[in-house]
Backbone as JSON, one array per atom type, in Angstrom:
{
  "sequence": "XXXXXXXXXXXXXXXXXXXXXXXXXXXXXXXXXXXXXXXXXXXXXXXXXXXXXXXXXXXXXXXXXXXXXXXXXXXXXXXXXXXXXXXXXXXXXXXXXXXXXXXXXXXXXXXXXXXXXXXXXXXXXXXXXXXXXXXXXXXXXXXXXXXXXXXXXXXXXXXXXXXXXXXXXXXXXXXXXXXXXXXXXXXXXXXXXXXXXXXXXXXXXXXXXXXXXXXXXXXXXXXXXXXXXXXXXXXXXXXXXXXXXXXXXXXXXXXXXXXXXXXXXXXXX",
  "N": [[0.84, -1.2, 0.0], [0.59, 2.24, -0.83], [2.14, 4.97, 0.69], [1.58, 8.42, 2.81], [1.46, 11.31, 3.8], [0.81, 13.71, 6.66], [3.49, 16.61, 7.09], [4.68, 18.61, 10.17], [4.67, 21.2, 12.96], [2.69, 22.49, 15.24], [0.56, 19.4, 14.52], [-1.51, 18.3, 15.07], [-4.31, 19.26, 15.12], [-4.74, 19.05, 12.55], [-6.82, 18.65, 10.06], [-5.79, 17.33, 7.08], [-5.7, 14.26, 7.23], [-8.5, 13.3, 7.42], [-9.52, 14.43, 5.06], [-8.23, 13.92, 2.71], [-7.97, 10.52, 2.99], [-10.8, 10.84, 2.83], [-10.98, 11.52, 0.38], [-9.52, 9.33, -1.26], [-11.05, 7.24, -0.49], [-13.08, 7.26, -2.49], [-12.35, 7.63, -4.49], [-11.38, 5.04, -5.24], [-8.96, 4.69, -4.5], [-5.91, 2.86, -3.46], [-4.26, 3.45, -0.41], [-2.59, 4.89, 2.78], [-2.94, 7.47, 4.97], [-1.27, 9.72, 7.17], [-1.09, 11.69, 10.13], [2.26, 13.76, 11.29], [4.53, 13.97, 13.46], [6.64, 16.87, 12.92], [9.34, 18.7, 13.9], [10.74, 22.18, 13.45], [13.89, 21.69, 11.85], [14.02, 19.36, 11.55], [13.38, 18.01, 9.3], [15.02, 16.85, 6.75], [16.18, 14.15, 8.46], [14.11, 12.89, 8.71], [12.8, 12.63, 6.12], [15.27, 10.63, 5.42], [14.79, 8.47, 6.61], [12.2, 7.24, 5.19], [11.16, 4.51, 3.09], [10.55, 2.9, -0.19], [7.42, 2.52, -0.17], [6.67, 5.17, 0.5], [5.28, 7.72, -1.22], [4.21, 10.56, -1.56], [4.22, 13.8, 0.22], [2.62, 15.88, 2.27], [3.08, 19.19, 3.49], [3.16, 21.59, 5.75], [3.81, 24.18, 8.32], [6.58, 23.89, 10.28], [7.73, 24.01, 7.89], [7.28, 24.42, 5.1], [9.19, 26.12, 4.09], [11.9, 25.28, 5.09], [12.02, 22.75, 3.24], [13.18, 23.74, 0.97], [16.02, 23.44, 0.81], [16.47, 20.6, 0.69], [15.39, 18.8, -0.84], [15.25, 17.33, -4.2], [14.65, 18.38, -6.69], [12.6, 21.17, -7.35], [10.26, 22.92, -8.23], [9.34, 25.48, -10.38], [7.63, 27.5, -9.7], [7.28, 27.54, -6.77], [9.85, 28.07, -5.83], [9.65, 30.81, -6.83], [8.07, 31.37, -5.01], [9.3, 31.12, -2.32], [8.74, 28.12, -0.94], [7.48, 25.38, -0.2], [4.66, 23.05, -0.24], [3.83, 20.48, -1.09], [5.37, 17.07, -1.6], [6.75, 14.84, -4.01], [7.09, 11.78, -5.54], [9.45, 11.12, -7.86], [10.83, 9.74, -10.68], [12.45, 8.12, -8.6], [13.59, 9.71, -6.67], [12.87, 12.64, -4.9], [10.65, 15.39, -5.11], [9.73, 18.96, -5.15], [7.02, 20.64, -5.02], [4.18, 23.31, -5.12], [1.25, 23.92, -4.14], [-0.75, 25.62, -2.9], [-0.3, 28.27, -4.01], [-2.76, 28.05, -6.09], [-4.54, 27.06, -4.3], [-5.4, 29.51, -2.86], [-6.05, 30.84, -5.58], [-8.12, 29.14, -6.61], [-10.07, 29.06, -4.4], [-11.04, 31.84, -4.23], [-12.09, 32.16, -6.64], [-14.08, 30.01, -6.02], [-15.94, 31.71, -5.01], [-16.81, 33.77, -6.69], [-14.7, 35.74, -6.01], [-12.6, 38.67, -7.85], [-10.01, 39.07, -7.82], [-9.21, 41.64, -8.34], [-8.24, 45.81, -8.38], [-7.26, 46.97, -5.3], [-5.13, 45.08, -3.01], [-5.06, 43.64, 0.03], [-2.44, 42.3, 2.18], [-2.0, 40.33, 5.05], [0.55, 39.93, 6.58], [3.48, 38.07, 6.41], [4.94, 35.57, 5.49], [5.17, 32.13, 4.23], [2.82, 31.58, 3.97], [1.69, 33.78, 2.85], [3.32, 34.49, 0.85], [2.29, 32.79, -0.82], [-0.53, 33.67, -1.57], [-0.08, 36.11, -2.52], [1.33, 35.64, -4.87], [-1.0, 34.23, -6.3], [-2.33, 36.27, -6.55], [-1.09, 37.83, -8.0], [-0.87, 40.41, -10.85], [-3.26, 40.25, -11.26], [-4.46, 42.18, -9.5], [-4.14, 45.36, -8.97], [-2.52, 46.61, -6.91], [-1.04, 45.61, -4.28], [-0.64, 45.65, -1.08], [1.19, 44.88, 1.78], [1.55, 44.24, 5.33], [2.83, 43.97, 7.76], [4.86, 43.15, 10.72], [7.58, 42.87, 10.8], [10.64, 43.64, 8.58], [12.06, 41.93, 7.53], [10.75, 39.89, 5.98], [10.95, 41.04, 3.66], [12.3, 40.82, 0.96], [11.73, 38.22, 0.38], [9.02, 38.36, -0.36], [8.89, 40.24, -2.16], [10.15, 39.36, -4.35], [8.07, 36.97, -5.0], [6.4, 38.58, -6.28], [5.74, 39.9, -9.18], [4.01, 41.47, -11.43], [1.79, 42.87, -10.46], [1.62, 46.13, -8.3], [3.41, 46.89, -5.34], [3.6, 47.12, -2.34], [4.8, 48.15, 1.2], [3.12, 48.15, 4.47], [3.55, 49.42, 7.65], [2.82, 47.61, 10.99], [1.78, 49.32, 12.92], [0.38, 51.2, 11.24], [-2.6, 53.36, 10.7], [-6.01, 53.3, 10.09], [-6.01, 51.09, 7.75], [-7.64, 49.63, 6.67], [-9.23, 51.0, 4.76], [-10.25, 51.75, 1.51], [-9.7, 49.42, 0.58], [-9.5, 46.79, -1.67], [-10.06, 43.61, -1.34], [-9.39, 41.37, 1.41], [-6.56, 39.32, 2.73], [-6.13, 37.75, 5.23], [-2.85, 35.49, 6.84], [-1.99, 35.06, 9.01], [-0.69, 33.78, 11.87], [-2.09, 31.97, 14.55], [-4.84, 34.08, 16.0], [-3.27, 36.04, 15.74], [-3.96, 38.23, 14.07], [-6.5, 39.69, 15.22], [-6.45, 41.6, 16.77], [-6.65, 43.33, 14.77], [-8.72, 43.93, 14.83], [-10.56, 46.17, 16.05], [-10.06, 48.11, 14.2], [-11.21, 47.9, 12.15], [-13.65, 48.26, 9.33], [-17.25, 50.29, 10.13], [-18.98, 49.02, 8.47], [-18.92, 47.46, 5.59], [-18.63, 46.11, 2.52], [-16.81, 44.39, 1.07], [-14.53, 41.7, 0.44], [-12.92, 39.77, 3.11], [-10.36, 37.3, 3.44], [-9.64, 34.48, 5.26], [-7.03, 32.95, 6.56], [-6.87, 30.45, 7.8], [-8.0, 27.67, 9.27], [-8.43, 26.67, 12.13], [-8.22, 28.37, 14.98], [-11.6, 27.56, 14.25], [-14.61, 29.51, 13.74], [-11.99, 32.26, 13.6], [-12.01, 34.46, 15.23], [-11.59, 37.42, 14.04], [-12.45, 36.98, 11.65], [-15.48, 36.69, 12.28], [-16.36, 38.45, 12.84], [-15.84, 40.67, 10.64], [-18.25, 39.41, 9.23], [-20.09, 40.51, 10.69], [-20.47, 42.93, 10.16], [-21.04, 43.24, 7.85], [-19.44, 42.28, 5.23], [-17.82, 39.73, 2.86], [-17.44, 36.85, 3.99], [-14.45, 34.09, 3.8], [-13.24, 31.25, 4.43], [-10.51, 29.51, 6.16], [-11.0, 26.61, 5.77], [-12.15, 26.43, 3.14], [-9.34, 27.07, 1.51], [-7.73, 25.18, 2.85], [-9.01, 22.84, 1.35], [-9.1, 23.16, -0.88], [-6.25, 23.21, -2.02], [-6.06, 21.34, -1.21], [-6.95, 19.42, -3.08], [-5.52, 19.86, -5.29], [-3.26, 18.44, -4.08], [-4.18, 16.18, -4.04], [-4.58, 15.31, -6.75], [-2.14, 15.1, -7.72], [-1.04, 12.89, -6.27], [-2.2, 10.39, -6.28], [-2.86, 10.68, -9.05], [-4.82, 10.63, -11.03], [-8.1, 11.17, -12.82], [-10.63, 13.51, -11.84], [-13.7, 15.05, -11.05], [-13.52, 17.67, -9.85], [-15.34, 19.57, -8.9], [-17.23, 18.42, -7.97], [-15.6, 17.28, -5.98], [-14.85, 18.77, -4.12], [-17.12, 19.85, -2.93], [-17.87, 17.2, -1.6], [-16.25, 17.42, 0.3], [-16.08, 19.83, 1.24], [-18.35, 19.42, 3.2], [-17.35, 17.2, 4.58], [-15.44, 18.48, 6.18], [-17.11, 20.13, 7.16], [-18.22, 18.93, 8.94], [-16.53, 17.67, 10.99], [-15.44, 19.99, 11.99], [-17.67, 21.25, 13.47]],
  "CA": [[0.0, 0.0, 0.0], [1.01, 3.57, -1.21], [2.21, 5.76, 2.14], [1.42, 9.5, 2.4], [1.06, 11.73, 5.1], [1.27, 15.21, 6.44], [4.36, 16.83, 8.05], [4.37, 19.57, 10.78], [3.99, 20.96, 14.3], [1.82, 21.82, 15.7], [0.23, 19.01, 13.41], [-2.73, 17.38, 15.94], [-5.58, 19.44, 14.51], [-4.93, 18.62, 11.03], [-8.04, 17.6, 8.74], [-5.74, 16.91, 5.97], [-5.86, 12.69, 7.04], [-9.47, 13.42, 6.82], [-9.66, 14.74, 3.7], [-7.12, 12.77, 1.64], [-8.22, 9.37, 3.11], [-11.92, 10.67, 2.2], [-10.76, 10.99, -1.56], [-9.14, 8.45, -1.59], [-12.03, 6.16, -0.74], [-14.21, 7.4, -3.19], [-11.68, 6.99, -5.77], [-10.51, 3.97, -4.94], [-7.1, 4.55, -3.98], [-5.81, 2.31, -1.87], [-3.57, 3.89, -0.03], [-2.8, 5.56, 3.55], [-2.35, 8.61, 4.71], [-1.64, 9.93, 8.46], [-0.48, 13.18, 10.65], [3.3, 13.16, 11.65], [4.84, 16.02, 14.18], [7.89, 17.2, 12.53], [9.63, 20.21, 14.48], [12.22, 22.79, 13.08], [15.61, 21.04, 11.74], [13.68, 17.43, 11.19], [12.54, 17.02, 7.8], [16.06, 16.01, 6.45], [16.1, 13.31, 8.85], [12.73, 12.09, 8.5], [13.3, 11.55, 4.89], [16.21, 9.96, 5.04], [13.87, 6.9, 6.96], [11.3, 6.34, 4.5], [11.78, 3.81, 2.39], [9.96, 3.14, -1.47], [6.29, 2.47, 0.32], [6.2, 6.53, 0.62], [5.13, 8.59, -2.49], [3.89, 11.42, -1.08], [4.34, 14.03, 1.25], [2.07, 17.37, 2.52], [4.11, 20.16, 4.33], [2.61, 22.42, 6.69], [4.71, 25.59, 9.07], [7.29, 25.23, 9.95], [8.32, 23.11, 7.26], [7.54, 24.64, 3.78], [10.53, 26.69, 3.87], [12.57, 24.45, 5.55], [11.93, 21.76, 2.52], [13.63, 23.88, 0.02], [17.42, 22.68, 0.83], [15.98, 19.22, 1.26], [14.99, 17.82, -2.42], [15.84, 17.17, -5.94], [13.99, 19.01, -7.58], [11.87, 22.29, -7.24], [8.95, 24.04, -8.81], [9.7, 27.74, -10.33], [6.81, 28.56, -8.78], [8.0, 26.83, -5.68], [11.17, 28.67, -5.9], [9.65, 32.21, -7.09], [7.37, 31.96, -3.39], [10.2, 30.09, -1.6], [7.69, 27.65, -0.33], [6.8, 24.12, -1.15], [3.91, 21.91, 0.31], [3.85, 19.15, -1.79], [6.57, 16.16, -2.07], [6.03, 13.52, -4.65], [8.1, 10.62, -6.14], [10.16, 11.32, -9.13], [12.16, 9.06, -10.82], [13.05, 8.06, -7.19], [14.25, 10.98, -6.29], [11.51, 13.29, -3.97], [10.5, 17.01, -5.88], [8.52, 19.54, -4.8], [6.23, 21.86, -5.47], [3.48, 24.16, -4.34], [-0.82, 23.74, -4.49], [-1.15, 27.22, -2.11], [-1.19, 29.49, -5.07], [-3.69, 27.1, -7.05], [-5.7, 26.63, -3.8], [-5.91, 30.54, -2.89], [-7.18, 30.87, -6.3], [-9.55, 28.38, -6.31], [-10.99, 29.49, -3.22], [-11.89, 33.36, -4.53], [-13.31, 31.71, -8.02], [-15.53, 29.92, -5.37], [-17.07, 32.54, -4.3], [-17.07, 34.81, -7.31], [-13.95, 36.78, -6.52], [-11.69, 38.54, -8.77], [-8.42, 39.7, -6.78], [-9.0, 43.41, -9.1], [-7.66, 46.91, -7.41], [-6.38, 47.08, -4.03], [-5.71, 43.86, -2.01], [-4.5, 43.95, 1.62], [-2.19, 41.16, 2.75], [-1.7, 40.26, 6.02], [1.09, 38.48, 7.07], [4.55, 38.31, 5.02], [5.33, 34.39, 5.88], [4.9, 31.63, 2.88], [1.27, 31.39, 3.42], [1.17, 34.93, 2.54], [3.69, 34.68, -0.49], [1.15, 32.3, -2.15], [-1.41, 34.46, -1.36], [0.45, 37.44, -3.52], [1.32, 34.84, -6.14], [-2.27, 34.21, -6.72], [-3.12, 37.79, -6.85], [-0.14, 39.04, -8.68], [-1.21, 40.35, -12.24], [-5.01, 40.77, -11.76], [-4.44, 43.14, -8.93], [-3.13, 46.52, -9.52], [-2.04, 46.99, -6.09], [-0.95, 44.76, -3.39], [-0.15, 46.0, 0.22], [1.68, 43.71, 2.71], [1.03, 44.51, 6.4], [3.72, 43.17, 8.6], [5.48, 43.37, 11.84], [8.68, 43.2, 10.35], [10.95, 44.47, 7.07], [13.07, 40.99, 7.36], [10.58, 39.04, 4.83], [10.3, 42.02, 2.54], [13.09, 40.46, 0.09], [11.3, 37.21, -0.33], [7.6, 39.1, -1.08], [9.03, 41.5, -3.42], [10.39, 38.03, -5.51], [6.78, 36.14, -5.37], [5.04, 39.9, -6.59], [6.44, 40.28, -10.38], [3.46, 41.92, -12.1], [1.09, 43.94, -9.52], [2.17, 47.28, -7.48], [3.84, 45.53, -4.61], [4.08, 47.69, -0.92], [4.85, 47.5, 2.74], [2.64, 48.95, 5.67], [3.71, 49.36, 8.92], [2.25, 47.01, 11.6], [1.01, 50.37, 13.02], [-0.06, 52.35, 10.53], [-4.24, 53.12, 11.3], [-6.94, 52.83, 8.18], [-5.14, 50.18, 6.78], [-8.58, 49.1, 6.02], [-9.76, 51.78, 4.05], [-9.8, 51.62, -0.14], [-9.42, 48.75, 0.23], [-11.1, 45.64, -2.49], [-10.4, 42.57, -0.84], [-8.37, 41.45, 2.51], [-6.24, 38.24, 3.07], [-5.09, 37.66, 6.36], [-2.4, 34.64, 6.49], [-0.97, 35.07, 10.13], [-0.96, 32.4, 12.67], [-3.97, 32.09, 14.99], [-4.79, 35.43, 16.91], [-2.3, 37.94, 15.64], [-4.68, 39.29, 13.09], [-7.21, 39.93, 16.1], [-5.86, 42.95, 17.16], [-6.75, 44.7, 14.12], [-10.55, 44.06, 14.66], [-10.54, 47.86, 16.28], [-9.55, 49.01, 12.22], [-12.79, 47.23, 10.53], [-14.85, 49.73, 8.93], [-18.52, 49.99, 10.73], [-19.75, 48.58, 7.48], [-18.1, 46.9, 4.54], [-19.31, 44.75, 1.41], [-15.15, 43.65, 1.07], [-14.3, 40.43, 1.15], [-12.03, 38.81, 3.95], [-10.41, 35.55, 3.17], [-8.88, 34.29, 6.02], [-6.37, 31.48, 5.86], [-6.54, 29.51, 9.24], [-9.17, 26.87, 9.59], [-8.24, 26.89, 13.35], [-9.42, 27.81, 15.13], [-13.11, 27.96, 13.63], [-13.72, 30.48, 13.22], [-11.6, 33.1, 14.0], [-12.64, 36.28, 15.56], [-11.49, 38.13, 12.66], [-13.39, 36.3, 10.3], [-16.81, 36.67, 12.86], [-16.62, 40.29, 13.35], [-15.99, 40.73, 9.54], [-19.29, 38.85, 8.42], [-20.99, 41.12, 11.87], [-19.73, 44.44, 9.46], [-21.25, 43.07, 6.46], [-18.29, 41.74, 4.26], [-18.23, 38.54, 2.78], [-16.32, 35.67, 4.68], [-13.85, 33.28, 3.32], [-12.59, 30.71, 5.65], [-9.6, 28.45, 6.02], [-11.64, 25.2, 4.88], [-11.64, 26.49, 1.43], [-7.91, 27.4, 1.6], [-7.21, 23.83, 2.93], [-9.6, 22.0, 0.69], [-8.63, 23.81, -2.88], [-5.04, 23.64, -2.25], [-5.78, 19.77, -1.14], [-7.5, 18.71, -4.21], [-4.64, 19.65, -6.67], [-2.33, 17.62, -3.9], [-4.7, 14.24, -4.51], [-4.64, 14.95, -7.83], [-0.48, 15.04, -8.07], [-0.57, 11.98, -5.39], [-3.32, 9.67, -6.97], [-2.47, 10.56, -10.62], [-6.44, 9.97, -11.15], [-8.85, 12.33, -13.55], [-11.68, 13.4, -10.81], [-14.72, 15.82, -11.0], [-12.62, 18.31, -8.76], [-16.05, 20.88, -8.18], [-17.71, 16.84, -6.81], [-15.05, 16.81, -5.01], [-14.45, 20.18, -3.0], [-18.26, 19.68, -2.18], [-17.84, 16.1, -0.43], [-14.91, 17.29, 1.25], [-16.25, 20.61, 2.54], [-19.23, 18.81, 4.1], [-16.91, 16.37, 5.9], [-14.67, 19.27, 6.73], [-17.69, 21.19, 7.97], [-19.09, 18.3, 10.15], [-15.45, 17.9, 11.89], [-15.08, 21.21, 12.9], [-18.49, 21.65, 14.46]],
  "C": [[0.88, 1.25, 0.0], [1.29, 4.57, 0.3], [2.47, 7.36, 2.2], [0.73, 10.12, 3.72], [1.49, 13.47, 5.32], [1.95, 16.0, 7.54], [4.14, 18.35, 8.57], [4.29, 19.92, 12.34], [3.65, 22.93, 14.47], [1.11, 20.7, 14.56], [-1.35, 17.79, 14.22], [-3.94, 18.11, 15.3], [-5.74, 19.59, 13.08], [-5.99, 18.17, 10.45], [-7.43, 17.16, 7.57], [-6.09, 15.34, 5.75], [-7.23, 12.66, 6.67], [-10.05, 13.52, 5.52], [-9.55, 13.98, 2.63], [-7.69, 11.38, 1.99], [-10.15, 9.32, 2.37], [-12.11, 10.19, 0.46], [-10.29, 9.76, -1.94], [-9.91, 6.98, -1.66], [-12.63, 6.43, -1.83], [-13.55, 7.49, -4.61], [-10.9, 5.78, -5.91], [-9.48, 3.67, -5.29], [-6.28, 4.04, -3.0], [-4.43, 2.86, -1.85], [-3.61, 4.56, 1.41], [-2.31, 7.24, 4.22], [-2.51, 9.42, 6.34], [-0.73, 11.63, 9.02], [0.86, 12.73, 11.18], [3.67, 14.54, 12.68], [6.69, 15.61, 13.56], [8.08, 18.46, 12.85], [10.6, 20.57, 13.42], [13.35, 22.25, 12.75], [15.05, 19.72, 11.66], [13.41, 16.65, 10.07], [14.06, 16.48, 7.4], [16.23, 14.94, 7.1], [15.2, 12.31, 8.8], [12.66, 11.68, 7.18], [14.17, 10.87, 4.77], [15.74, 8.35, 5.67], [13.04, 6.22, 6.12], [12.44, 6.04, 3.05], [10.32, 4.11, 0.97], [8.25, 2.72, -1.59], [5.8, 3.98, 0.44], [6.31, 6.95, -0.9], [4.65, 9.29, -2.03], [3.8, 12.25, 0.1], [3.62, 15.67, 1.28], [2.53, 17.82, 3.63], [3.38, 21.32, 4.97], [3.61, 22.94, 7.33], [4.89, 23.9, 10.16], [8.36, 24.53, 8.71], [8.33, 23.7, 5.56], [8.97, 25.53, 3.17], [11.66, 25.97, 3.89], [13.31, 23.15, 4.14], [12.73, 22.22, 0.82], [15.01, 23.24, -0.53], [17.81, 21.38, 1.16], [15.88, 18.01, 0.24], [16.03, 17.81, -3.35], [15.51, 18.15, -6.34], [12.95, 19.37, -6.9], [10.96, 22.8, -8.34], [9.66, 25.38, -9.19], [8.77, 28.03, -9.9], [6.7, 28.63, -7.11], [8.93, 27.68, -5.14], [10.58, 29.96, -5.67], [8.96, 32.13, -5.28], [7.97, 31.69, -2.36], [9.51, 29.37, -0.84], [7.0, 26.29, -1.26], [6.24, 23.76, -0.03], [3.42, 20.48, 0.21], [5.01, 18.75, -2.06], [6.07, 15.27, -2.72], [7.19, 12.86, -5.21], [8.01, 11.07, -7.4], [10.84, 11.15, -9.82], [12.94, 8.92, -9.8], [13.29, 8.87, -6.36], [12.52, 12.28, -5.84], [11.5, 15.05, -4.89], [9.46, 17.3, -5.18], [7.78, 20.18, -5.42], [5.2, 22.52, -4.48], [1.97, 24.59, -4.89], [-1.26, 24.9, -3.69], [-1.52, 28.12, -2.89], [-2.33, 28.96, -5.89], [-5.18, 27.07, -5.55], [-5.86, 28.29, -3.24], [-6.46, 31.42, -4.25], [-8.53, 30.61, -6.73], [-10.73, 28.89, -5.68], [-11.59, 30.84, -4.05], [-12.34, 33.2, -6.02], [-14.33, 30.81, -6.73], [-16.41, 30.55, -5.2], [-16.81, 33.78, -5.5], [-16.29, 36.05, -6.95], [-12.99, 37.3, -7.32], [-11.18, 39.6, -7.91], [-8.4, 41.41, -7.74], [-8.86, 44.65, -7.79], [-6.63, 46.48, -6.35], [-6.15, 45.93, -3.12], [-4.33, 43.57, -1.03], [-3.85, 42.63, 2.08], [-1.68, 41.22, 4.0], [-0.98, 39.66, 6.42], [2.31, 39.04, 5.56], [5.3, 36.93, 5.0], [5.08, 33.58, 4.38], [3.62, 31.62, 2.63], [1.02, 33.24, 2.54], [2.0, 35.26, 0.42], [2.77, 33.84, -1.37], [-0.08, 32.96, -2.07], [-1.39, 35.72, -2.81], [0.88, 36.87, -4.36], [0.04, 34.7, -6.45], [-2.83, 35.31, -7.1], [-2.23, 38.8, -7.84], [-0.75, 38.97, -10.39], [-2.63, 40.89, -12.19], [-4.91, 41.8, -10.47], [-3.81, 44.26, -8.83], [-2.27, 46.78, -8.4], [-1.83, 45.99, -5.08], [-0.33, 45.08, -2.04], [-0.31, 44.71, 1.19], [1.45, 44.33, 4.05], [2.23, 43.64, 7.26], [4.35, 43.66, 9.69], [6.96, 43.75, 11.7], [9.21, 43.42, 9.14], [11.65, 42.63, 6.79], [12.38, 40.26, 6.0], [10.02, 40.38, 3.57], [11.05, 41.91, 0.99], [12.31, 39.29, -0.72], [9.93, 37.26, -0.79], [8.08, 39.33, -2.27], [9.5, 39.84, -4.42], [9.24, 37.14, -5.79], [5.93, 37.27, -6.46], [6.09, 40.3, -8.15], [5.63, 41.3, -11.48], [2.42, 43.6, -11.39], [2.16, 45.03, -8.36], [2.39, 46.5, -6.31], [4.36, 47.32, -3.6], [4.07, 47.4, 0.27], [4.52, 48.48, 3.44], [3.57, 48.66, 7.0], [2.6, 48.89, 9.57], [1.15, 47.73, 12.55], [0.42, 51.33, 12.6], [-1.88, 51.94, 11.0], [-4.92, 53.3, 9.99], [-6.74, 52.25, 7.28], [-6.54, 49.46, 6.0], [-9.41, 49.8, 5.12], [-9.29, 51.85, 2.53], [-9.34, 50.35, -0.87], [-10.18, 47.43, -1.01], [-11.34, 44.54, -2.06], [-8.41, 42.3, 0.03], [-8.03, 39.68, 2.8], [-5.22, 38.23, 4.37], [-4.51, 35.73, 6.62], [-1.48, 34.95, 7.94], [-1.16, 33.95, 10.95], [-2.18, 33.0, 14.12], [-3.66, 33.49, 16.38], [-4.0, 36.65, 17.26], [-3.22, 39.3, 14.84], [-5.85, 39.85, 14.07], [-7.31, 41.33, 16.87], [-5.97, 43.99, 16.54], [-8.5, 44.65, 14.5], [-10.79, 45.8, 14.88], [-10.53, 48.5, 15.28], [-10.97, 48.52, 11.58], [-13.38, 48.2, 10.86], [-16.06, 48.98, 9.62], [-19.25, 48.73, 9.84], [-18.81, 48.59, 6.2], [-18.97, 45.62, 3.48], [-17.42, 44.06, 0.79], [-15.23, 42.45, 1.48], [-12.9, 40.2, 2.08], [-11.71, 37.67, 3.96], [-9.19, 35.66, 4.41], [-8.6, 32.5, 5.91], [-6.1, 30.27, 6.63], [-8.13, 29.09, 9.4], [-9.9, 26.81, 11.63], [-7.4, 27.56, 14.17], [-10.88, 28.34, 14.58], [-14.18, 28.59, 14.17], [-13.19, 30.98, 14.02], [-12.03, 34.19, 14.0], [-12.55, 37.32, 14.55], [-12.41, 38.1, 12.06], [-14.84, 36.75, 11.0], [-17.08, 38.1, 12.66], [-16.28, 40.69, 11.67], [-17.26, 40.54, 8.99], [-20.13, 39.92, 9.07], [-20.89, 42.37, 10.79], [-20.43, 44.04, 8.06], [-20.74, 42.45, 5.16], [-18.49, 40.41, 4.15], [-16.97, 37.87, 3.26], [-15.49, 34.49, 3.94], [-13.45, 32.49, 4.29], [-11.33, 29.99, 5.57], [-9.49, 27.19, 5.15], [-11.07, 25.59, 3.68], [-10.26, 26.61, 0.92], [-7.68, 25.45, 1.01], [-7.92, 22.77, 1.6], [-9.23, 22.45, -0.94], [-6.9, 23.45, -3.25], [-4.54, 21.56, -1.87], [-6.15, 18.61, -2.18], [-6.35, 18.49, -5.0], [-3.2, 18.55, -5.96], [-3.04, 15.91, -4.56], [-4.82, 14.09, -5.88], [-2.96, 14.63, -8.5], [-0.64, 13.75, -7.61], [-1.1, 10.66, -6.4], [-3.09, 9.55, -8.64], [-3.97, 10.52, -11.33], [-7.23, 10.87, -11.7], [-9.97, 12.43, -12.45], [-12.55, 14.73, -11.36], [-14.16, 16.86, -9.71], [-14.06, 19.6, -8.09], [-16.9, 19.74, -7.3], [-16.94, 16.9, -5.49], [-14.45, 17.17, -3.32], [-16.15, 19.75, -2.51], [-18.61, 18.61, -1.31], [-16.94, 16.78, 0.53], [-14.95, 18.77, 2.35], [-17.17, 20.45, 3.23], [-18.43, 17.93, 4.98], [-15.76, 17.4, 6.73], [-15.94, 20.1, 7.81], [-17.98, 20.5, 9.56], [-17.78, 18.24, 11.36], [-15.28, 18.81, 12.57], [-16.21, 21.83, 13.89], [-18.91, 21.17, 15.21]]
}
């Protein structure tokens, strides 16, 4: 049996085994697929254990970075966001790549958005460079929001087409003019801006953390009027194009986001 699993820590409230083992029944793939905790400085070691029973591997913080000086072979789009989440077998030899910009597209064609004008990123980490890979080109403008200047080298290299700037972590009306807001920070930093949301907003908010469900952000956004994006869709758009690398298998991929965000929904509530 085929062995496939998903590395990370924290990595206990994962739905990806969920997910992936769901598809995989219903395409009958036999194969398994489980949560692993991999800290800081471990993935080189941890591959060097599996043996030719593993073909696949999904990368979660603090590991997508980590996984660059790790492989064979890289993605240019991998490369341009420095950020892989997907490992797959390749002529023996393990390659990566990266389903984040594919699944933060996905997600805002779900819901009928198009990334046009001004769009607010939150966060300057990898989730955020596939964020601004997805948006680069159809958005004229792209403002980053960050605490610090340190990842402002490896933005500016994901952002090749759209106006590409950096706010200060304190600047105030960061929410104003704006067309649509992606916050990509880890759970309860973005919380702090709630105080900045306009009274009233028809803007969308895609926020990129499933957990925890929701996030205050995201609640007090929908309370204001704006339309909500959640994590799920993140995770589930960006998990399809992995079962479709892993599996190799032609699928009904809009079938398939709709099984998978019903068993995602029932888990989390």
């Amino acid at each position: 049996m085929k062995k496939f699993a998903v590395l990370g820590s924290p990595i206990s409230h994962s739905l990806s085994p969920l997910l992936h083992t769901t598809a995989y029944e219903v395409l009958g793939f036999e194969a398994s697929y489980q949560k692993i905790e991999i800290k800081t400085g471990g993935l080189k070691t941890f591959l060097e254990t599996l043996d030719s029973s593993w073909h696949g591997l999904s990368l979660t913080m603090p590991l997508k970075e980590e996984v660059l000086g790790r492989v064979d072979e890289i993605s240019e789009l991998a490369l341009r966001i420095q950020s892989a989440n997907t490992l797959f077998r390749k002529d023996q030899e393990w390659a990566a790549t990266t389903t984040d910009v594919s699944g933060f597209a996905q997600s805002l064609n779900q819901h009928g958005i198009q990334a046009n004008g001004h769009v607010l990123i939150i966060g300057a980490g990898a989730t955020a460079r596939a964020a601004a890979a997805a948006c680069d080109g159809t958005a004229s403008k792209i403002s980053v929001l960050n605490r610090s200047t340190a990842r402002i080298p490896d933005m500016s290299r994901a952002v090749l087409r759209s106006t590409l700037n950096f706010i200060d972590w304190n600047t105030q009306q960061i929410f104003d003019h704006v067309d649509l807001v992606i916050s990509t920070t880890p759970s309860g930093v973005s919380d702090v801006l709630v105080e900045q949301f306009p009274i009233t907003t028809k803007v969308a908010y895609f926020e990129s953390l499933y957990n925890p469900w929701p996030t205050k952000a995201l609640e007090e956004w929908k309370k204001r009027g704006g339309l909500a994006i959640d994590g799920l869709d993140l995770l589930i758009h960006q998990g399809i194009e992995q079962i479709a690398i892993f599996t190799q298998i032609e699928f009904d991929k809009a079938q398939m986001y709709t099984l998978l965000r019903k068993v995602g929904i029932k888990a989390l509530s």
